[in-house]
Amino acid sequence: MYGSRGVGAFAGRRASAVVLGAALLITGCSSGDGDGEEDGRGEAAGAGITQQPKENDPFWVNPDGLSARKVAELRQDGKETEAEQIRKIAEQPVAEWISPENPEEQARDHTEGAEKAERTALLVLYNIPHRDCGQYSQGGAPDGDAYRDFVDGVARGIGDRSATVILEPDAVLHLVDGCTPEQFHEERYDLLSGAVAKLKGLKNTKVYLDAGNAGWGNPDQIFDPLKRAGIDQADGFSVNVSNFYSTEDSIAYGKQLSAKVGDKPFVIDTSRNGNGPYTEGAPDERWCNPPGRALGETPTVKTADPLVDAYLWIKRPGESDGECKGGPQAGQWWEAYALELAKGSS
């Protein structure tokens, strides 16, 4: 039932075709400037992007991220109106998705950039074998050993620096909804629990294991698989990654699930949920580049419920979900869609 699955095609780092490339990830994350101003905001490189006040949002804004570069390009082309719309994305901390190429170097550069700005790096690991069940973001590590090497590399790159990791969107959900074949289940549980243990062994790293979204099914179906995947060792879980369910519905879903996994807290991806989910067209395609959506609540640790650790922008707004509704490949920048999301927000 893919229409309600968690991610579809992500901000997607595909093993077979890394859309933006490791080089873009690496060059974009080593120049985060420090605060430089008493109010916690400091001028950054590129388009003059600033860090958000730390008390509201401790996560790092990459001043040379893709959206920041797009702001600069639009300005150079004299498109000031469009540049100011894209700035709504560029000025917020968005997750860095670690690709399989040189994961240690990527993790090191992102966390060093965040440390320089006295912030926390927000990272996503999305490389589990047999990922996305043959859909737009299919791929992942070729086998379990390759995945363990990938996680080990990320851990070495993070070191003792501050990081928050969103671990494997959809990986547990697809064990429950029938998407991932039975013969891969035991290995996946082992890989996920091992990744949680490895990352939690670091000094300043928090780990949130992905737990689907408010639209896919009942929390009763996923709480035991989450336990087998290591939720007890994790800091909590994530919901609504790359999806569009409202913050209110996501809180309700998360609280129901939290009660079944030891009252663990959770984080919500609010990057594109400003107008809620799309309800028209074929159910199995509603998650993919739906029209009429909007940016959601800006990232913050000041949330509407004590069980919600943060609202985060995990999906990178403006990057395609996949080749549907006229979109480019998963993970590629789609300016028209980015502008639509920005204009639809307040």
Tab-separated table of C-alpha atoms in Angstrom:
chain	number	residue	atom	x	y	z
A	1	MET	CA	0.000	0.000	0.000
A	2	TYR	CA	2.477	2.556	-1.205
A	3	GLY	CA	0.137	5.510	-1.144
A	4	SER	CA	0.475	5.771	2.628
A	5	ARG	CA	4.051	4.732	2.999
A	6	GLY	CA	6.431	7.007	4.802
A	7	VAL	CA	8.824	8.357	2.255
A	8	GLY	CA	8.388	7.386	-1.297
A	9	ALA	CA	11.390	9.002	-2.899
A	10	PHE	CA	13.425	10.975	-0.415
A	11	ALA	CA	15.680	13.893	-0.464
A	12	GLY	CA	17.323	10.941	-1.829
A	13	ARG	CA	20.903	9.893	-1.965
A	14	ARG	CA	20.746	6.946	-4.347
A	15	ALA	CA	23.586	4.427	-4.318
A	16	SER	CA	23.366	4.052	-8.088
A	17	ALA	CA	23.003	7.737	-8.938
A	18	VAL	CA	23.817	10.262	-6.255
A	19	VAL	CA	22.022	13.186	-7.745
A	20	LEU	CA	23.831	16.065	-6.161
A	21	GLY	CA	27.037	14.142	-5.649
A	22	ALA	CA	29.330	13.799	-2.703
A	23	ALA	CA	31.382	16.720	-3.940
A	24	LEU	CA	28.456	19.100	-3.566
A	25	LEU	CA	27.741	17.810	-0.092
A	26	ILE	CA	31.330	18.182	0.992
A	27	THR	CA	32.123	21.576	-0.492
A	28	GLY	CA	28.900	22.970	0.884
A	29	CYS	CA	29.481	22.282	4.551
A	30	SER	CA	32.911	23.401	5.643
A	31	SER	CA	32.423	27.156	5.907
A	32	GLY	CA	29.728	27.690	8.530
A	33	ASP	CA	30.585	30.931	10.327
A	34	GLY	CA	30.204	31.424	14.036
A	35	ASP	CA	27.611	33.612	15.654
A	36	GLY	CA	29.397	36.913	15.504
A	37	GLU	CA	26.408	38.746	17.017
A	38	GLU	CA	25.052	38.848	20.549
A	39	ASP	CA	21.588	37.678	19.502
A	40	GLY	CA	22.912	34.326	18.270
A	41	ARG	CA	22.639	35.138	14.576
A	42	GLY	CA	25.719	35.593	12.436
A	43	GLU	CA	26.319	36.428	8.790
A	44	ALA	CA	27.173	33.321	6.787
A	45	ALA	CA	28.680	32.851	3.351
A	46	GLY	CA	26.958	32.878	-0.016
A	47	ALA	CA	23.577	34.589	0.113
A	48	GLY	CA	24.048	36.148	3.535
A	49	ILE	CA	22.330	33.257	5.321
A	50	THR	CA	22.325	33.488	9.114
A	51	GLN	CA	22.097	30.926	11.883
A	52	GLN	CA	18.795	30.783	13.729
A	53	PRO	CA	18.761	31.783	17.426
A	54	LYS	CA	20.159	28.820	19.318
A	55	GLU	CA	17.512	28.901	22.027
A	56	ASN	CA	14.795	28.288	19.433
A	57	ASP	CA	16.684	25.971	17.125
A	58	PRO	CA	20.100	24.506	17.939
A	59	PHE	CA	20.554	22.941	14.507
A	60	TRP	CA	23.017	24.126	11.901
A	61	VAL	CA	22.029	26.161	8.852
A	62	ASN	CA	24.461	25.221	6.093
A	63	PRO	CA	25.354	28.622	4.608
A	64	ASP	CA	26.547	26.994	1.394
A	65	GLY	CA	23.694	24.520	1.035
A	66	LEU	CA	21.927	24.068	-2.260
A	67	SER	CA	19.022	26.390	-1.487
A	68	ALA	CA	21.439	29.121	-0.380
A	69	ARG	CA	23.267	28.781	-3.663
A	70	LYS	CA	19.989	29.029	-5.530
A	71	VAL	CA	19.220	32.287	-3.718
A	72	ALA	CA	22.545	33.686	-4.872
A	73	GLU	CA	21.954	32.510	-8.443
A	74	LEU	CA	18.497	34.053	-8.589
A	75	ARG	CA	19.851	37.351	-7.313
A	76	GLN	CA	22.570	37.320	-9.948
A	77	ASP	CA	19.862	36.829	-12.566
A	78	GLY	CA	17.932	39.797	-11.186
A	79	LYS	CA	15.100	37.610	-9.872
A	80	GLU	CA	14.802	39.213	-6.439
A	81	THR	CA	11.191	38.112	-5.844
A	82	GLU	CA	12.020	34.452	-6.473
A	83	ALA	CA	15.213	34.755	-4.429
A	84	GLU	CA	13.269	35.969	-1.392
A	85	GLN	CA	10.881	33.033	-1.678
A	86	ILE	CA	13.708	30.484	-1.813
A	87	ARG	CA	15.335	32.289	1.112
A	88	LYS	CA	12.483	30.936	3.245
A	89	ILE	CA	14.065	27.524	2.719
A	90	ALA	CA	17.716	28.554	2.759
A	91	GLU	CA	17.553	30.313	6.119
A	92	GLN	CA	16.269	27.222	7.975
A	93	PRO	CA	18.340	24.222	9.080
A	94	VAL	CA	17.634	21.248	6.835
A	95	ALA	CA	18.992	17.745	7.203
A	96	GLU	CA	22.120	16.618	5.408
A	97	TRP	CA	21.565	13.208	3.788
A	98	ILE	CA	24.775	11.195	3.901
A	99	SER	CA	25.477	9.470	0.590
A	100	PRO	CA	27.380	6.167	0.313
A	101	GLU	CA	30.420	7.833	-1.246
A	102	ASN	CA	32.919	8.933	1.403
A	103	PRO	CA	30.451	8.931	4.340
A	104	GLU	CA	33.210	9.588	6.861
A	105	GLU	CA	34.343	12.723	5.062
A	106	GLN	CA	30.792	13.995	4.678
A	107	ALA	CA	29.926	13.422	8.328
A	108	ARG	CA	33.156	15.080	9.424
A	109	ASP	CA	32.672	18.137	7.225
A	110	HIS	CA	29.047	18.625	8.285
A	111	THR	CA	29.761	18.267	11.993
A	112	GLU	CA	32.854	20.462	11.782
A	113	GLY	CA	30.826	23.153	10.031
A	114	ALA	CA	28.152	22.903	12.702
A	115	GLU	CA	30.708	22.977	15.500
A	116	LYS	CA	32.290	26.118	14.073
A	117	ALA	CA	28.871	27.791	14.216
A	118	GLU	CA	28.260	26.366	17.711
A	119	ARG	CA	25.315	24.338	16.463
A	120	THR	CA	24.314	20.687	16.063
A	121	ALA	CA	24.491	18.882	12.724
A	122	LEU	CA	21.263	17.178	11.594
A	123	LEU	CA	22.085	14.070	9.550
A	124	VAL	CA	20.029	11.388	7.822
A	125	LEU	CA	21.243	7.860	7.135
A	126	TYR	CA	19.304	6.323	4.245
A	127	ASN	CA	21.353	3.447	2.894
A	128	ILE	CA	19.747	0.269	4.246
A	129	PRO	CA	20.013	-2.704	1.835
A	130	HIS	CA	16.909	-3.271	-0.340
A	131	ARG	CA	15.825	0.318	0.250
A	132	ASP	CA	12.477	1.676	-0.943
A	133	CYS	CA	11.253	-1.629	-2.383
A	134	GLY	CA	12.141	-0.873	-5.986
A	135	GLN	CA	10.491	2.550	-6.054
A	136	TYR	CA	11.984	5.933	-6.991
A	137	SER	CA	14.680	5.815	-4.291
A	138	GLN	CA	15.552	2.158	-4.640
A	139	GLY	CA	19.081	1.132	-3.864
A	140	GLY	CA	20.994	1.216	-0.610
A	141	ALA	CA	24.067	-0.691	0.461
A	142	PRO	CA	24.697	-3.870	-1.561
A	143	ASP	CA	24.821	-6.055	1.542
A	144	GLY	CA	24.962	-6.049	5.320
A	145	ASP	CA	28.723	-5.753	5.571
A	146	ALA	CA	28.729	-2.736	3.260
A	147	TYR	CA	26.058	-1.122	5.413
A	148	ARG	CA	28.047	-1.730	8.600
A	149	ASP	CA	31.083	-0.147	6.946
A	150	PHE	CA	28.901	2.825	5.968
A	151	VAL	CA	27.699	3.333	9.557
A	152	ASP	CA	31.221	2.893	10.896
A	153	GLY	CA	32.419	5.593	8.520
A	154	VAL	CA	29.674	7.995	9.609
A	155	ALA	CA	30.531	7.343	13.258
A	156	ARG	CA	34.210	8.070	12.684
A	157	GLY	CA	33.287	11.262	10.868
A	158	ILE	CA	31.046	12.485	13.682
A	159	GLY	CA	33.486	11.678	16.468
A	160	ASP	CA	32.788	13.666	19.616
A	161	ARG	CA	31.062	16.535	17.819
A	162	SER	CA	27.365	17.255	18.312
A	163	ALA	CA	25.014	15.473	15.906
A	164	THR	CA	21.416	14.324	15.674
A	165	VAL	CA	20.836	11.377	13.344
A	166	ILE	CA	17.560	10.351	11.733
A	167	LEU	CA	18.064	6.652	11.117
A	168	GLU	CA	16.761	4.975	7.970
A	169	PRO	CA	13.397	6.476	6.997
A	170	ASP	CA	10.881	3.750	6.118
A	171	ALA	CA	13.199	0.880	7.021
A	172	VAL	CA	11.037	-0.387	9.899
A	173	LEU	CA	7.757	0.596	8.250
A	174	HIS	CA	8.565	-1.490	5.183
A	175	LEU	CA	9.125	-4.523	7.394
A	176	VAL	CA	5.544	-4.146	8.590
A	177	ASP	CA	3.614	-3.171	5.478
A	178	GLY	CA	4.739	-6.115	3.358
A	179	CYS	CA	7.011	-4.082	1.119
A	180	THR	CA	10.311	-5.660	2.184
A	181	PRO	CA	10.499	-9.413	1.459
A	182	GLU	CA	10.483	-11.707	4.489
A	183	GLN	CA	13.946	-13.108	3.816
A	184	PHE	CA	15.511	-9.715	4.502
A	185	HIS	CA	13.755	-9.026	7.808
A	186	GLU	CA	16.182	-10.546	10.307
A	187	GLU	CA	19.172	-8.920	8.667
A	188	ARG	CA	17.467	-5.529	8.696
A	189	TYR	CA	16.627	-5.758	12.388
A	190	ASP	CA	20.249	-6.646	13.084
A	191	LEU	CA	21.574	-3.799	10.951
A	192	LEU	CA	19.273	-1.204	12.503
A	193	SER	CA	19.919	-2.228	16.099
A	194	GLY	CA	23.642	-2.337	15.353
A	195	ALA	CA	23.529	1.153	13.848
A	196	VAL	CA	21.683	2.519	16.877
A	197	ALA	CA	24.256	0.968	19.214
A	198	LYS	CA	27.196	2.248	17.176
A	199	LEU	CA	25.920	5.821	16.955
A	200	LYS	CA	24.788	5.940	20.582
A	201	GLY	CA	28.309	4.939	21.559
A	202	LEU	CA	29.427	8.398	20.446
A	203	LYS	CA	29.763	11.133	23.037
A	204	ASN	CA	27.374	13.768	21.666
A	205	THR	CA	25.108	12.003	19.175
A	206	LYS	CA	21.345	11.581	19.426
A	207	VAL	CA	19.558	8.948	17.346
A	208	TYR	CA	15.915	8.897	16.229
A	209	LEU	CA	14.744	5.683	14.577
A	210	ASP	CA	12.149	6.299	11.889
A	211	ALA	CA	8.605	5.157	12.678
A	212	GLY	CA	6.423	5.992	9.674
A	213	ASN	CA	3.626	8.554	9.613
A	214	ALA	CA	0.082	9.295	10.692
A	215	GLY	CA	-1.464	7.921	7.516
A	216	TRP	CA	0.032	4.499	7.031
A	217	GLY	CA	-1.602	2.348	9.712
A	218	ASN	CA	-1.977	1.679	13.424
A	219	PRO	CA	0.813	2.136	15.992
A	220	ASP	CA	-0.002	-1.367	17.236
A	221	GLN	CA	1.517	-2.703	14.029
A	222	ILE	CA	4.919	-1.093	14.426
A	223	PHE	CA	5.823	-0.805	18.097
A	224	ASP	CA	7.190	-4.359	18.417
A	225	PRO	CA	9.268	-4.063	15.226
A	226	LEU	CA	10.668	-0.787	16.568
A	227	LYS	CA	11.757	-2.582	19.715
A	228	ARG	CA	13.470	-5.276	17.660
A	229	ALA	CA	15.194	-2.528	15.687
A	230	GLY	CA	16.690	-0.920	18.803
A	231	ILE	CA	14.288	1.813	19.899
A	232	ASP	CA	15.127	1.128	23.550
A	233	GLN	CA	18.708	2.279	22.934
A	234	ALA	CA	17.726	5.221	20.741
A	235	ASP	CA	16.813	8.699	21.974
A	236	GLY	CA	13.414	8.417	20.307
A	237	PHE	CA	11.794	8.107	16.903
A	238	SER	CA	10.910	10.269	13.909
A	239	VAL	CA	7.559	10.616	12.159
A	240	ASN	CA	6.281	12.131	8.910
A	241	VAL	CA	9.662	12.079	7.158
A	242	SER	CA	9.203	13.351	3.585
A	243	ASN	CA	5.451	13.274	4.058
A	244	PHE	CA	2.696	15.845	4.396
A	245	TYR	CA	0.534	14.909	7.379
A	246	SER	CA	-0.324	17.804	9.656
A	247	THR	CA	1.662	18.493	12.778
A	248	GLU	CA	-1.478	17.920	14.845
A	249	ASP	CA	-2.057	14.479	13.329
A	250	SER	CA	1.637	13.647	13.628
A	251	ILE	CA	1.623	14.512	17.316
A	252	ALA	CA	-1.404	12.303	17.887
A	253	TYR	CA	0.208	9.392	16.045
A	254	GLY	CA	3.529	9.889	17.824
A	255	LYS	CA	1.947	9.993	21.268
A	256	GLN	CA	0.015	6.788	20.657
A	257	LEU	CA	3.207	5.089	19.552
A	258	SER	CA	5.304	6.592	22.347
A	259	ALA	CA	3.014	5.023	24.940
A	260	LYS	CA	3.893	1.604	23.505
A	261	VAL	CA	7.670	2.075	23.398
A	262	GLY	CA	8.454	3.309	26.886
A	263	ASP	CA	7.254	6.894	26.473
A	264	LYS	CA	10.068	7.696	24.091
A	265	PRO	CA	10.021	11.250	22.684
A	266	PHE	CA	9.902	11.919	18.972
A	267	VAL	CA	10.621	14.482	16.269
A	268	ILE	CA	8.338	15.534	13.409
A	269	ASP	CA	9.303	16.420	9.857
A	270	THR	CA	7.374	19.636	9.214
A	271	SER	CA	9.242	20.607	6.054
A	272	ARG	CA	6.274	20.360	3.674
A	273	ASN	CA	3.170	19.806	5.813
A	274	GLY	CA	1.855	23.374	5.862
A	275	ASN	CA	-1.282	22.433	3.908
A	276	GLY	CA	-1.553	18.836	5.079
A	277	PRO	CA	-1.668	15.778	2.802
A	278	TYR	CA	-2.798	15.683	-0.798
A	279	THR	CA	-6.076	13.801	-1.180
A	280	GLU	CA	-6.671	13.708	-4.942
A	281	GLY	CA	-5.483	11.372	-7.661
A	282	ALA	CA	-4.255	7.804	-7.376
A	283	PRO	CA	-3.588	6.850	-3.737
A	284	ASP	CA	-0.248	5.236	-4.585
A	285	GLU	CA	1.074	8.522	-6.017
A	286	ARG	CA	-0.289	11.105	-3.577
A	287	TRP	CA	2.985	11.222	-1.674
A	288	CYS	CA	5.024	12.064	-4.790
A	289	ASN	CA	5.447	15.777	-5.584
A	290	PRO	CA	1.825	16.617	-4.720
A	291	PRO	CA	0.687	20.063	-5.905
A	292	GLY	CA	-0.604	22.791	-3.649
A	293	ARG	CA	1.602	21.974	-0.665
A	294	ALA	CA	3.412	24.451	1.587
A	295	LEU	CA	6.324	24.695	3.970
A	296	GLY	CA	5.310	23.765	7.503
A	297	GLU	CA	6.377	25.026	10.925
A	298	THR	CA	9.941	26.223	10.916
A	299	PRO	CA	12.411	24.006	12.767
A	300	THR	CA	12.403	24.518	16.524
A	301	VAL	CA	12.755	22.715	19.833
A	302	LYS	CA	9.857	24.775	21.213
A	303	THR	CA	6.982	22.485	20.304
A	304	ALA	CA	3.325	22.017	21.195
A	305	ASP	CA	3.867	18.906	23.320
A	306	PRO	CA	6.549	17.831	25.824
A	307	LEU	CA	6.930	14.477	24.064
A	308	VAL	CA	7.928	16.231	20.823
A	309	ASP	CA	11.637	16.998	20.993
A	310	ALA	CA	11.646	19.114	17.840
A	311	TYR	CA	10.017	20.099	14.599
A	312	LEU	CA	12.648	19.440	11.926
A	313	TRP	CA	13.035	19.891	8.192
A	314	ILE	CA	14.267	16.392	7.385
A	315	LYS	CA	13.146	16.268	3.781
A	316	ARG	CA	14.993	19.019	1.938
A	317	PRO	CA	12.249	21.310	0.550
A	318	GLY	CA	12.618	21.907	-3.151
A	319	GLU	CA	14.157	18.533	-3.972
A	320	SER	CA	12.010	16.197	-6.046
A	321	ASP	CA	10.337	13.076	-4.672
A	322	GLY	CA	10.863	11.331	-8.001
A	323	GLU	CA	9.888	11.316	-11.639
A	324	CYS	CA	6.190	11.941	-11.174
A	325	LYS	CA	3.933	14.917	-11.902
A	326	GLY	CA	6.630	16.384	-14.111
A	327	GLY	CA	9.365	16.175	-11.516
A	328	PRO	CA	13.036	15.329	-12.098
A	329	GLN	CA	14.855	12.383	-10.518
A	330	ALA	CA	14.593	11.887	-6.759
A	331	GLY	CA	16.802	14.353	-4.926
A	332	GLN	CA	17.240	16.817	-7.787
A	333	TRP	CA	16.418	20.458	-7.209
A	334	TRP	CA	13.076	21.468	-8.743
A	335	GLU	CA	12.815	25.228	-8.608
A	336	ALA	CA	9.165	25.448	-9.627
A	337	TYR	CA	8.151	23.116	-6.818
A	338	ALA	CA	10.375	24.903	-4.308
A	339	LEU	CA	8.719	28.206	-5.209
A	340	GLU	CA	5.274	26.662	-4.855
A	341	LEU	CA	6.119	25.380	-1.359
A	342	ALA	CA	7.517	28.746	-0.323
A	343	LYS	CA	4.671	30.805	-1.759
A	344	GLY	CA	2.128	28.526	-0.090
A	345	SER	CA	3.578	29.230	3.351
A	346	SER	CA	2.866	32.233	5.516
